[in-house]
Amino acid sequence: MPLVILLIIALIVFAVIILIASSLIGLIFTLIVAGIVGWIADMIVPGELPYGWLGAIAAGLLGSLIGGLLLGNLGPEIGGISVIPALVGAIILAFLLEWIGQRRRA
């Protein structure tokens, strides 16, 4: 009987480890897609996003939120991010950040 209980506990621990690992892989993949979307938006908009690759990831994540509100789930979805709305939102965000940066410098 103790062997059965030990086996059940081992299976539960194994299932939890698999669940946590798959969640972390999904999160990392989403951050990579957001970084690529933010980088593309940074290449399109004149100037640079602040904070380098962290700024690109933030622009991609916030851009997906903005684009999702404006366009919904249009186009393909990669890593939980609808690419076209995310890119449109990231471009809007990059233009907005560039405009705010120019006003502060003036």
PDB file of N, CA and C in Angstrom:
ATOM      1  N   MET A   1       0.813  -1.202   0.000  1.00  0.00           N
ATOM      2  CA  MET A   1       0.000   0.000   0.000  1.00  0.00           C
ATOM      3  C   MET A   1       0.856   1.266   0.000  1.00  0.00           C
ATOM      4  N   PRO A   2       1.925   1.353   0.830  1.00  0.00           N
ATOM      5  CA  PRO A   2       2.747   2.563   0.788  1.00  0.00           C
ATOM      6  C   PRO A   2       3.412   2.759  -0.577  1.00  0.00           C
ATOM      7  N   LEU A   3       3.693   1.653  -1.267  1.00  0.00           N
ATOM      8  CA  LEU A   3       4.303   1.761  -2.588  1.00  0.00           C
ATOM      9  C   LEU A   3       3.334   2.402  -3.586  1.00  0.00           C
ATOM     10  N   VAL A   4       2.051   2.070  -3.486  1.00  0.00           N
ATOM     11  CA  VAL A   4       1.038   2.653  -4.365  1.00  0.00           C
ATOM     12  C   VAL A   4       0.904   4.149  -4.092  1.00  0.00           C
ATOM     13  N   ILE A   5       0.886   4.531  -2.832  1.00  0.00           N
ATOM     14  CA  ILE A   5       0.790   5.949  -2.470  1.00  0.00           C
ATOM     15  C   ILE A   5       2.010   6.708  -2.972  1.00  0.00           C
ATOM     16  N   LEU A   6       3.168   6.121  -2.813  1.00  0.00           N
ATOM     17  CA  LEU A   6       4.399   6.742  -3.301  1.00  0.00           C
ATOM     18  C   LEU A   6       4.371   6.897  -4.823  1.00  0.00           C
ATOM     19  N   LEU A   7       3.854   5.901  -5.524  1.00  0.00           N
ATOM     20  CA  LEU A   7       3.743   5.964  -6.975  1.00  0.00           C
ATOM     21  C   LEU A   7       2.769   7.061  -7.409  1.00  0.00           C
ATOM     22  N   ILE A   8       1.650   7.183  -6.714  1.00  0.00           N
ATOM     23  CA  ILE A   8       0.669   8.230  -7.025  1.00  0.00           C
ATOM     24  C   ILE A   8       1.274   9.609  -6.791  1.00  0.00           C
ATOM     25  N   ILE A   9       1.981   9.787  -5.692  1.00  0.00           N
ATOM     26  CA  ILE A   9       2.636  11.070  -5.403  1.00  0.00           C
ATOM     27  C   ILE A   9       3.672  11.388  -6.474  1.00  0.00           C
ATOM     28  N   ALA A  10       4.439  10.395  -6.892  1.00  0.00           N
ATOM     29  CA  ALA A  10       5.451  10.609  -7.932  1.00  0.00           C
ATOM     30  C   ALA A  10       4.797  11.022  -9.248  1.00  0.00           C
ATOM     31  N   LEU A  11       3.674  10.402  -9.603  1.00  0.00           N
ATOM     32  CA  LEU A  11       2.962  10.768 -10.830  1.00  0.00           C
ATOM     33  C   LEU A  11       2.411  12.186 -10.758  1.00  0.00           C
ATOM     34  N   ILE A  12       1.887  12.575  -9.605  1.00  0.00           N
ATOM     35  CA  ILE A  12       1.370  13.933  -9.434  1.00  0.00           C
ATOM     36  C   ILE A  12       2.499  14.950  -9.555  1.00  0.00           C
ATOM     37  N   VAL A  13       3.621  14.694  -8.919  1.00  0.00           N
ATOM     38  CA  VAL A  13       4.777  15.599  -9.004  1.00  0.00           C
ATOM     39  C   VAL A  13       5.259  15.699 -10.446  1.00  0.00           C
ATOM     40  N   PHE A  14       5.328  14.574 -11.152  1.00  0.00           N
ATOM     41  CA  PHE A  14       5.754  14.573 -12.547  1.00  0.00           C
ATOM     42  C   PHE A  14       4.799  15.398 -13.410  1.00  0.00           C
ATOM     43  N   ALA A  15       3.485  15.242 -13.192  1.00  0.00           N
ATOM     44  CA  ALA A  15       2.496  16.004 -13.957  1.00  0.00           C
ATOM     45  C   ALA A  15       2.625  17.500 -13.694  1.00  0.00           C
ATOM     46  N   VAL A  16       2.861  17.882 -12.452  1.00  0.00           N
ATOM     47  CA  VAL A  16       3.029  19.298 -12.113  1.00  0.00           C
ATOM     48  C   VAL A  16       4.284  19.864 -12.773  1.00  0.00           C
ATOM     49  N   ILE A  17       5.368  19.110 -12.773  1.00  0.00           N
ATOM     50  CA  ILE A  17       6.608  19.566 -13.413  1.00  0.00           C
ATOM     51  C   ILE A  17       6.394  19.761 -14.911  1.00  0.00           C
ATOM     52  N   ILE A  18       5.708  18.838 -15.567  1.00  0.00           N
ATOM     53  CA  ILE A  18       5.420  18.956 -17.000  1.00  0.00           C
ATOM     54  C   ILE A  18       4.555  20.185 -17.261  1.00  0.00           C
ATOM     55  N   LEU A  19       3.551  20.415 -16.431  1.00  0.00           N
ATOM     56  CA  LEU A  19       2.661  21.567 -16.601  1.00  0.00           C
ATOM     57  C   LEU A  19       3.421  22.879 -16.454  1.00  0.00           C
ATOM     58  N   ILE A  20       4.273  22.980 -15.451  1.00  0.00           N
ATOM     59  CA  ILE A  20       5.064  24.196 -15.237  1.00  0.00           C
ATOM     60  C   ILE A  20       6.030  24.417 -16.394  1.00  0.00           C
ATOM     61  N   ALA A  21       6.683  23.364 -16.855  1.00  0.00           N
ATOM     62  CA  ALA A  21       7.640  23.496 -17.959  1.00  0.00           C
ATOM     63  C   ALA A  21       6.948  23.948 -19.235  1.00  0.00           C
ATOM     64  N   SER A  22       5.783  23.397 -19.536  1.00  0.00           N
ATOM     65  CA  SER A  22       5.086  23.801 -20.761  1.00  0.00           C
ATOM     66  C   SER A  22       4.587  25.237 -20.658  1.00  0.00           C
ATOM     67  N   SER A  23       4.190  25.675 -19.480  1.00  0.00           N
ATOM     68  CA  SER A  23       3.763  27.063 -19.299  1.00  0.00           C
ATOM     69  C   SER A  23       4.933  28.020 -19.498  1.00  0.00           C
ATOM     70  N   LEU A  24       6.100  27.670 -18.981  1.00  0.00           N
ATOM     71  CA  LEU A  24       7.279  28.520 -19.148  1.00  0.00           C
ATOM     72  C   LEU A  24       7.721  28.586 -20.602  1.00  0.00           C
ATOM     73  N   ILE A  25       7.647  27.468 -21.304  1.00  0.00           N
ATOM     74  CA  ILE A  25       8.012  27.465 -22.721  1.00  0.00           C
ATOM     75  C   ILE A  25       7.044  28.344 -23.509  1.00  0.00           C
ATOM     76  N   GLY A  26       5.754  28.278 -23.202  1.00  0.00           N
ATOM     77  CA  GLY A  26       4.767  29.134 -23.862  1.00  0.00           C
ATOM     78  C   GLY A  26       5.026  30.605 -23.588  1.00  0.00           C
ATOM     79  N   LEU A  27       5.378  30.934 -22.349  1.00  0.00           N
ATOM     80  CA  LEU A  27       5.684  32.318 -21.994  1.00  0.00           C
ATOM     81  C   LEU A  27       6.915  32.813 -22.741  1.00  0.00           C
ATOM     82  N   ILE A  28       7.947  32.000 -22.793  1.00  0.00           N
ATOM     83  CA  ILE A  28       9.169  32.393 -23.500  1.00  0.00           C
ATOM     84  C   ILE A  28       8.882  32.593 -24.983  1.00  0.00           C
ATOM     85  N   PHE A  29       8.092  31.707 -25.582  1.00  0.00           N
ATOM     86  CA  PHE A  29       7.758  31.831 -26.999  1.00  0.00           C
ATOM     87  C   PHE A  29       6.950  33.100 -27.259  1.00  0.00           C
ATOM     88  N   THR A  30       6.005  33.420 -26.374  1.00  0.00           N
ATOM     89  CA  THR A  30       5.224  34.652 -26.511  1.00  0.00           C
ATOM     90  C   THR A  30       6.123  35.877 -26.428  1.00  0.00           C
ATOM     91  N   LEU A  31       7.076  35.878 -25.498  1.00  0.00           N
ATOM     92  CA  LEU A  31       8.001  37.010 -25.380  1.00  0.00           C
ATOM     93  C   LEU A  31       8.890  37.137 -26.620  1.00  0.00           C
ATOM     94  N   ILE A  32       9.292  36.016 -27.209  1.00  0.00           N
ATOM     95  CA  ILE A  32      10.100  36.063 -28.428  1.00  0.00           C
ATOM     96  C   ILE A  32       9.294  36.666 -29.576  1.00  0.00           C
ATOM     97  N   VAL A  33       8.044  36.224 -29.741  1.00  0.00           N
ATOM     98  CA  VAL A  33       7.194  36.773 -30.805  1.00  0.00           C
ATOM     99  C   VAL A  33       6.949  38.259 -30.568  1.00  0.00           C
ATOM    100  N   ALA A  34       6.693  38.659 -29.324  1.00  0.00           N
ATOM    101  CA  ALA A  34       6.487  40.076 -29.008  1.00  0.00           C
ATOM    102  C   ALA A  34       7.743  40.884 -29.306  1.00  0.00           C
ATOM    103  N   GLY A  35       8.906  40.338 -28.999  1.00  0.00           N
ATOM    104  CA  GLY A  35      10.162  41.026 -29.304  1.00  0.00           C
ATOM    105  C   GLY A  35      10.363  41.218 -30.794  1.00  0.00           C
ATOM    106  N   ILE A  36      10.017  40.204 -31.590  1.00  0.00           N
ATOM    107  CA  ILE A  36      10.152  40.322 -33.045  1.00  0.00           C
ATOM    108  C   ILE A  36       9.183  41.362 -33.588  1.00  0.00           C
ATOM    109  N   VAL A  37       7.940  41.354 -33.102  1.00  0.00           N
ATOM    110  CA  VAL A  37       6.955  42.350 -33.536  1.00  0.00           C
ATOM    111  C   VAL A  37       7.419  43.753 -33.153  1.00  0.00           C
ATOM    112  N   GLY A  38       7.915  43.928 -31.933  1.00  0.00           N
ATOM    113  CA  GLY A  38       8.426  45.234 -31.500  1.00  0.00           C
ATOM    114  C   GLY A  38       9.632  45.670 -32.306  1.00  0.00           C
ATOM    115  N   TRP A  39      10.510  44.730 -32.655  1.00  0.00           N
ATOM    116  CA  TRP A  39      11.693  45.048 -33.458  1.00  0.00           C
ATOM    117  C   TRP A  39      11.284  45.502 -34.858  1.00  0.00           C
ATOM    118  N   ILE A  40      10.296  44.819 -35.467  1.00  0.00           N
ATOM    119  CA  ILE A  40       9.816  45.221 -36.792  1.00  0.00           C
ATOM    120  C   ILE A  40       9.207  46.615 -36.722  1.00  0.00           C
ATOM    121  N   ALA A  41       8.422  46.888 -35.684  1.00  0.00           N
ATOM    122  CA  ALA A  41       7.840  48.227 -35.520  1.00  0.00           C
ATOM    123  C   ALA A  41       8.933  49.268 -35.339  1.00  0.00           C
ATOM    124  N   ASP A  42       9.985  48.925 -34.618  1.00  0.00           N
ATOM    125  CA  ASP A  42      11.106  49.848 -34.409  1.00  0.00           C
ATOM    126  C   ASP A  42      11.831  50.125 -35.722  1.00  0.00           C
ATOM    127  N   MET A  43      11.896  49.126 -36.608  1.00  0.00           N
ATOM    128  CA  MET A  43      12.540  49.318 -37.904  1.00  0.00           C
ATOM    129  C   MET A  43      11.697  50.209 -38.817  1.00  0.00           C
ATOM    130  N   ILE A  44      10.370  50.165 -38.677  1.00  0.00           N
ATOM    131  CA  ILE A  44       9.475  50.941 -39.536  1.00  0.00           C
ATOM    132  C   ILE A  44       9.427  52.396 -39.099  1.00  0.00           C
ATOM    133  N   VAL A  45       9.351  52.634 -37.809  1.00  0.00           N
ATOM    134  CA  VAL A  45       9.203  53.995 -37.269  1.00  0.00           C
ATOM    135  C   VAL A  45      10.579  54.647 -37.170  1.00  0.00           C
ATOM    136  N   PRO A  46      10.700  55.914 -37.624  1.00  0.00           N
ATOM    137  CA  PRO A  46      11.987  56.604 -37.461  1.00  0.00           C
ATOM    138  C   PRO A  46      12.323  56.777 -35.980  1.00  0.00           C
ATOM    139  N   GLY A  47      13.585  56.763 -35.661  1.00  0.00           N
ATOM    140  CA  GLY A  47      14.021  56.854 -34.267  1.00  0.00           C
ATOM    141  C   GLY A  47      14.154  55.457 -33.688  1.00  0.00           C
ATOM    142  N   GLU A  48      14.353  55.394 -32.382  1.00  0.00           N
ATOM    143  CA  GLU A  48      14.524  54.102 -31.717  1.00  0.00           C
ATOM    144  C   GLU A  48      13.616  54.012 -30.504  1.00  0.00           C
ATOM    145  N   LEU A  49      13.164  52.788 -30.230  1.00  0.00           N
ATOM    146  CA  LEU A  49      12.410  52.557 -29.005  1.00  0.00           C
ATOM    147  C   LEU A  49      13.367  52.621 -27.821  1.00  0.00           C
ATOM    148  N   PRO A  50      12.926  53.169 -26.707  1.00  0.00           N
ATOM    149  CA  PRO A  50      13.808  53.201 -25.537  1.00  0.00           C
ATOM    150  C   PRO A  50      14.020  51.802 -24.964  1.00  0.00           C
ATOM    151  N   TYR A  51      15.135  51.600 -24.292  1.00  0.00           N
ATOM    152  CA  TYR A  51      15.492  50.384 -23.551  1.00  0.00           C
ATOM    153  C   TYR A  51      15.813  49.181 -24.437  1.00  0.00           C
ATOM    154  N   GLY A  52      16.144  49.392 -25.691  1.00  0.00           N
ATOM    155  CA  GLY A  52      16.632  48.317 -26.549  1.00  0.00           C
ATOM    156  C   GLY A  52      15.649  47.175 -26.729  1.00  0.00           C
ATOM    157  N   TRP A  53      16.137  45.941 -26.518  1.00  0.00           N
ATOM    158  CA  TRP A  53      15.292  44.772 -26.764  1.00  0.00           C
ATOM    159  C   TRP A  53      14.178  44.649 -25.737  1.00  0.00           C
ATOM    160  N   LEU A  54      14.378  45.164 -24.519  1.00  0.00           N
ATOM    161  CA  LEU A  54      13.281  45.163 -23.540  1.00  0.00           C
ATOM    162  C   LEU A  54      12.157  46.090 -23.994  1.00  0.00           C
ATOM    163  N   GLY A  55      12.537  47.230 -24.576  1.00  0.00           N
ATOM    164  CA  GLY A  55      11.543  48.143 -25.131  1.00  0.00           C
ATOM    165  C   GLY A  55      10.801  47.519 -26.301  1.00  0.00           C
ATOM    166  N   ALA A  56      11.521  46.726 -27.116  1.00  0.00           N
ATOM    167  CA  ALA A  56      10.885  46.051 -28.249  1.00  0.00           C
ATOM    168  C   ALA A  56       9.880  45.005 -27.767  1.00  0.00           C
ATOM    169  N   ILE A  57      10.243  44.251 -26.730  1.00  0.00           N
ATOM    170  CA  ILE A  57       9.314  43.261 -26.174  1.00  0.00           C
ATOM    171  C   ILE A  57       8.094  43.958 -25.588  1.00  0.00           C
ATOM    172  N   ALA A  58       8.327  45.039 -24.839  1.00  0.00           N
ATOM    173  CA  ALA A  58       7.208  45.785 -24.253  1.00  0.00           C
ATOM    174  C   ALA A  58       6.322  46.372 -25.343  1.00  0.00           C
ATOM    175  N   ALA A  59       6.942  46.914 -26.407  1.00  0.00           N
ATOM    176  CA  ALA A  59       6.159  47.471 -27.516  1.00  0.00           C
ATOM    177  C   ALA A  59       5.350  46.381 -28.201  1.00  0.00           C
ATOM    178  N   GLY A  60       5.927  45.196 -28.349  1.00  0.00           N
ATOM    179  CA  GLY A  60       5.194  44.089 -28.957  1.00  0.00           C
ATOM    180  C   GLY A  60       4.022  43.633 -28.106  1.00  0.00           C
ATOM    181  N   LEU A  61       4.227  43.536 -26.785  1.00  0.00           N
ATOM    182  CA  LEU A  61       3.141  43.115 -25.894  1.00  0.00           C
ATOM    183  C   LEU A  61       2.045  44.173 -25.809  1.00  0.00           C
ATOM    184  N   LEU A  62       2.448  45.435 -25.591  1.00  0.00           N
ATOM    185  CA  LEU A  62       1.446  46.504 -25.532  1.00  0.00           C
ATOM    186  C   LEU A  62       0.806  46.730 -26.895  1.00  0.00           C
ATOM    187  N   GLY A  63       1.601  46.569 -27.955  1.00  0.00           N
ATOM    188  CA  GLY A  63       1.065  46.700 -29.304  1.00  0.00           C
ATOM    189  C   GLY A  63       0.021  45.642 -29.603  1.00  0.00           C
ATOM    190  N   SER A  64       0.219  44.431 -29.098  1.00  0.00           N
ATOM    191  CA  SER A  64      -0.789  43.393 -29.318  1.00  0.00           C
ATOM    192  C   SER A  64      -2.077  43.725 -28.575  1.00  0.00           C
ATOM    193  N   LEU A  65      -1.963  44.357 -27.423  1.00  0.00           N
ATOM    194  CA  LEU A  65      -3.154  44.787 -26.690  1.00  0.00           C
ATOM    195  C   LEU A  65      -3.871  45.903 -27.442  1.00  0.00           C
ATOM    196  N   ILE A  66      -3.121  46.925 -27.864  1.00  0.00           N
ATOM    197  CA  ILE A  66      -3.709  48.052 -28.604  1.00  0.00           C
ATOM    198  C   ILE A  66      -4.303  47.569 -29.924  1.00  0.00           C
ATOM    199  N   GLY A  67      -3.527  46.789 -30.672  1.00  0.00           N
ATOM    200  CA  GLY A  67      -4.014  46.281 -31.956  1.00  0.00           C
ATOM    201  C   GLY A  67      -5.201  45.355 -31.803  1.00  0.00           C
ATOM    202  N   GLY A  68      -5.211  44.562 -30.745  1.00  0.00           N
ATOM    203  CA  GLY A  68      -6.349  43.686 -30.488  1.00  0.00           C
ATOM    204  C   GLY A  68      -7.617  44.465 -30.194  1.00  0.00           C
ATOM    205  N   LEU A  69      -7.479  45.581 -29.487  1.00  0.00           N
ATOM    206  CA  LEU A  69      -8.643  46.423 -29.216  1.00  0.00           C
ATOM    207  C   LEU A  69      -9.144  47.097 -30.485  1.00  0.00           C
ATOM    208  N   LEU A  70      -8.218  47.484 -31.366  1.00  0.00           N
ATOM    209  CA  LEU A  70      -8.601  48.176 -32.599  1.00  0.00           C
ATOM    210  C   LEU A  70      -9.078  47.221 -33.690  1.00  0.00           C
ATOM    211  N   LEU A  71      -8.385  46.105 -33.868  1.00  0.00           N
ATOM    212  CA  LEU A  71      -8.643  45.227 -35.011  1.00  0.00           C
ATOM    213  C   LEU A  71      -9.176  43.849 -34.648  1.00  0.00           C
ATOM    214  N   GLY A  72      -9.186  43.503 -33.390  1.00  0.00           N
ATOM    215  CA  GLY A  72      -9.613  42.161 -33.004  1.00  0.00           C
ATOM    216  C   GLY A  72      -8.542  41.133 -33.331  1.00  0.00           C
ATOM    217  N   ASN A  73      -8.949  39.906 -33.592  1.00  0.00           N
ATOM    218  CA  ASN A  73      -8.010  38.820 -33.895  1.00  0.00           C
ATOM    219  C   ASN A  73      -7.903  38.621 -35.401  1.00  0.00           C
ATOM    220  N   LEU A  74      -7.375  39.598 -36.079  1.00  0.00           N
ATOM    221  CA  LEU A  74      -7.230  39.562 -37.529  1.00  0.00           C
ATOM    222  C   LEU A  74      -5.918  38.888 -37.898  1.00  0.00           C
ATOM    223  N   GLY A  75      -5.958  37.984 -38.847  1.00  0.00           N
ATOM    224  CA  GLY A  75      -4.731  37.380 -39.351  1.00  0.00           C
ATOM    225  C   GLY A  75      -4.235  36.222 -38.509  1.00  0.00           C
ATOM    226  N   PRO A  76      -3.020  35.761 -38.829  1.00  0.00           N
ATOM    227  CA  PRO A  76      -2.478  34.581 -38.141  1.00  0.00           C
ATOM    228  C   PRO A  76      -2.100  34.879 -36.694  1.00  0.00           C
ATOM    229  N   GLU A  77      -2.100  33.825 -35.892  1.00  0.00           N
ATOM    230  CA  GLU A  77      -1.734  33.940 -34.482  1.00  0.00           C
ATOM    231  C   GLU A  77      -0.506  33.071 -34.231  1.00  0.00           C
ATOM    232  N   ILE A  78       0.517  33.674 -33.646  1.00  0.00           N
ATOM    233  CA  ILE A  78       1.743  32.948 -33.329  1.00  0.00           C
ATOM    234  C   ILE A  78       2.058  33.186 -31.859  1.00  0.00           C
ATOM    235  N   GLY A  79       2.209  32.142 -31.112  1.00  0.00           N
ATOM    236  CA  GLY A  79       2.550  32.265 -29.702  1.00  0.00           C
ATOM    237  C   GLY A  79       1.511  33.017 -28.894  1.00  0.00           C
ATOM    238  N   GLY A  80       0.257  32.904 -29.273  1.00  0.00           N
ATOM    239  CA  GLY A  80      -0.801  33.590 -28.551  1.00  0.00           C
ATOM    240  C   GLY A  80      -0.955  35.053 -28.926  1.00  0.00           C
ATOM    241  N   ILE A  81      -0.218  35.513 -29.940  1.00  0.00           N
ATOM    242  CA  ILE A  81      -0.279  36.908 -30.368  1.00  0.00           C
ATOM    243  C   ILE A  81      -0.776  36.954 -31.803  1.00  0.00           C
ATOM    244  N   SER A  82      -1.858  37.706 -32.054  1.00  0.00           N
ATOM    245  CA  SER A  82      -2.308  37.941 -33.426  1.00  0.00           C
ATOM    246  C   SER A  82      -1.326  38.911 -34.067  1.00  0.00           C
ATOM    247  N   VAL A  83      -0.639  38.460 -35.093  1.00  0.00           N
ATOM    248  CA  VAL A  83       0.529  39.169 -35.610  1.00  0.00           C
ATOM    249  C   VAL A  83       0.175  40.522 -36.223  1.00  0.00           C
ATOM    250  N   ILE A  84      -0.843  40.579 -37.083  1.00  0.00           N
ATOM    251  CA  ILE A  84      -1.159  41.834 -37.779  1.00  0.00           C
ATOM    252  C   ILE A  84      -1.629  42.908 -36.797  1.00  0.00           C
ATOM    253  N   PRO A  85      -2.606  42.630 -35.917  1.00  0.00           N
ATOM    254  CA  PRO A  85      -2.981  43.663 -34.949  1.00  0.00           C
ATOM    255  C   PRO A  85      -1.835  44.048 -34.016  1.00  0.00           C
ATOM    256  N   ALA A  86      -1.003  43.082 -33.644  1.00  0.00           N
ATOM    257  CA  ALA A  86       0.132  43.391 -32.766  1.00  0.00           C
ATOM    258  C   ALA A  86       1.111  44.323 -33.458  1.00  0.00           C
ATOM    259  N   LEU A  87       1.376  44.084 -34.740  1.00  0.00           N
ATOM    260  CA  LEU A  87       2.294  44.945 -35.481  1.00  0.00           C
ATOM    261  C   LEU A  87       1.719  46.342 -35.645  1.00  0.00           C
ATOM    262  N   VAL A  88       0.433  46.437 -35.980  1.00  0.00           N
ATOM    263  CA  VAL A  88      -0.208  47.756 -36.113  1.00  0.00           C
ATOM    264  C   VAL A  88      -0.172  48.492 -34.774  1.00  0.00           C
ATOM    265  N   GLY A  89      -0.509  47.805 -33.692  1.00  0.00           N
ATOM    266  CA  GLY A  89      -0.482  48.431 -32.371  1.00  0.00           C
ATOM    267  C   GLY A  89       0.913  48.833 -31.948  1.00  0.00           C
ATOM    268  N   ALA A  90       1.914  47.999 -32.256  1.00  0.00           N
ATOM    269  CA  ALA A  90       3.300  48.334 -31.905  1.00  0.00           C
ATOM    270  C   ALA A  90       3.793  49.532 -32.704  1.00  0.00           C
ATOM    271  N   ILE A  91       3.385  49.636 -33.968  1.00  0.00           N
ATOM    272  CA  ILE A  91       3.761  50.803 -34.780  1.00  0.00           C
ATOM    273  C   ILE A  91       3.120  52.061 -34.216  1.00  0.00           C
ATOM    274  N   ILE A  92       1.849  51.974 -33.847  1.00  0.00           N
ATOM    275  CA  ILE A  92       1.171  53.127 -33.233  1.00  0.00           C
ATOM    276  C   ILE A  92       1.888  53.528 -31.946  1.00  0.00           C
ATOM    277  N   LEU A  93       2.227  52.548 -31.125  1.00  0.00           N
ATOM    278  CA  LEU A  93       2.925  52.825 -29.867  1.00  0.00           C
ATOM    279  C   LEU A  93       4.297  53.430 -30.117  1.00  0.00           C
ATOM    280  N   ALA A  94       5.028  52.917 -31.106  1.00  0.00           N
ATOM    281  CA  ALA A  94       6.358  53.452 -31.417  1.00  0.00           C
ATOM    282  C   ALA A  94       6.265  54.892 -31.911  1.00  0.00           C
ATOM    283  N   PHE A  95       5.275  55.191 -32.768  1.00  0.00           N
ATOM    284  CA  PHE A  95       5.078  56.573 -33.216  1.00  0.00           C
ATOM    285  C   PHE A  95       4.740  57.478 -32.030  1.00  0.00           C
ATOM    286  N   LEU A  96       3.895  56.994 -31.135  1.00  0.00           N
ATOM    287  CA  LEU A  96       3.520  57.775 -29.959  1.00  0.00           C
ATOM    288  C   LEU A  96       4.725  58.043 -29.065  1.00  0.00           C
ATOM    289  N   LEU A  97       5.549  57.027 -28.830  1.00  0.00           N
ATOM    290  CA  LEU A  97       6.746  57.218 -28.005  1.00  0.00           C
ATOM    291  C   LEU A  97       7.740  58.167 -28.670  1.00  0.00           C
ATOM    292  N   GLU A  98       7.879  58.076 -29.987  1.00  0.00           N
ATOM    293  CA  GLU A  98       8.775  58.983 -30.710  1.00  0.00           C
ATOM    294  C   GLU A  98       8.258  60.422 -30.619  1.00  0.00           C
ATOM    295  N   TRP A  99       6.946  60.598 -30.745  1.00  0.00           N
ATOM    296  CA  TRP A  99       6.350  61.935 -30.664  1.00  0.00           C
ATOM    297  C   TRP A  99       6.541  62.522 -29.262  1.00  0.00           C
ATOM    298  N   ILE A 100       6.335  61.717 -28.225  1.00  0.00           N
ATOM    299  CA  ILE A 100       6.546  62.189 -26.851  1.00  0.00           C
ATOM    300  C   ILE A 100       8.011  62.533 -26.629  1.00  0.00           C
ATOM    301  N   GLY A 101       8.917  61.709 -27.157  1.00  0.00           N
ATOM    302  CA  GLY A 101      10.350  61.981 -27.023  1.00  0.00           C
ATOM    303  C   GLY A 101      10.763  63.267 -27.707  1.00  0.00           C
ATOM    304  N   GLN A 102      10.184  63.566 -28.861  1.00  0.00           N
ATOM    305  CA  GLN A 102      10.500  64.817 -29.560  1.00  0.00           C
ATOM    306  C   GLN A 102       9.982  66.017 -28.791  1.00  0.00           C
ATOM    307  N   ARG A 103       8.823  65.897 -28.182  1.00  0.00           N
ATOM    308  CA  ARG A 103       8.269  67.018 -27.414  1.00  0.00           C
ATOM    309  C   ARG A 103       9.114  67.303 -26.185  1.00  0.00           C
ATOM    310  N   ARG A 104       9.658  66.261 -25.560  1.00  0.00           N
ATOM    311  CA  ARG A 104      10.494  66.468 -24.369  1.00  0.00           C
ATOM    312  C   ARG A 104      11.818  67.111 -24.734  1.00  0.00           C
ATOM    313  N   ARG A 105      12.367  66.761 -25.898  1.00  0.00           N
ATOM    314  CA  ARG A 105      13.646  67.324 -26.327  1.00  0.00           C
ATOM    315  C   ARG A 105      13.512  68.773 -26.761  1.00  0.00           C
ATOM    316  N   ALA A 106      12.321  69.146 -27.192  1.00  0.00           N
ATOM    317  CA  ALA A 106      12.124  70.517 -27.702  1.00  0.00           C
ATOM    318  C   ALA A 106      11.951  71.526 -26.597  1.00  0.00           C
TER     319      ALA A 106
END
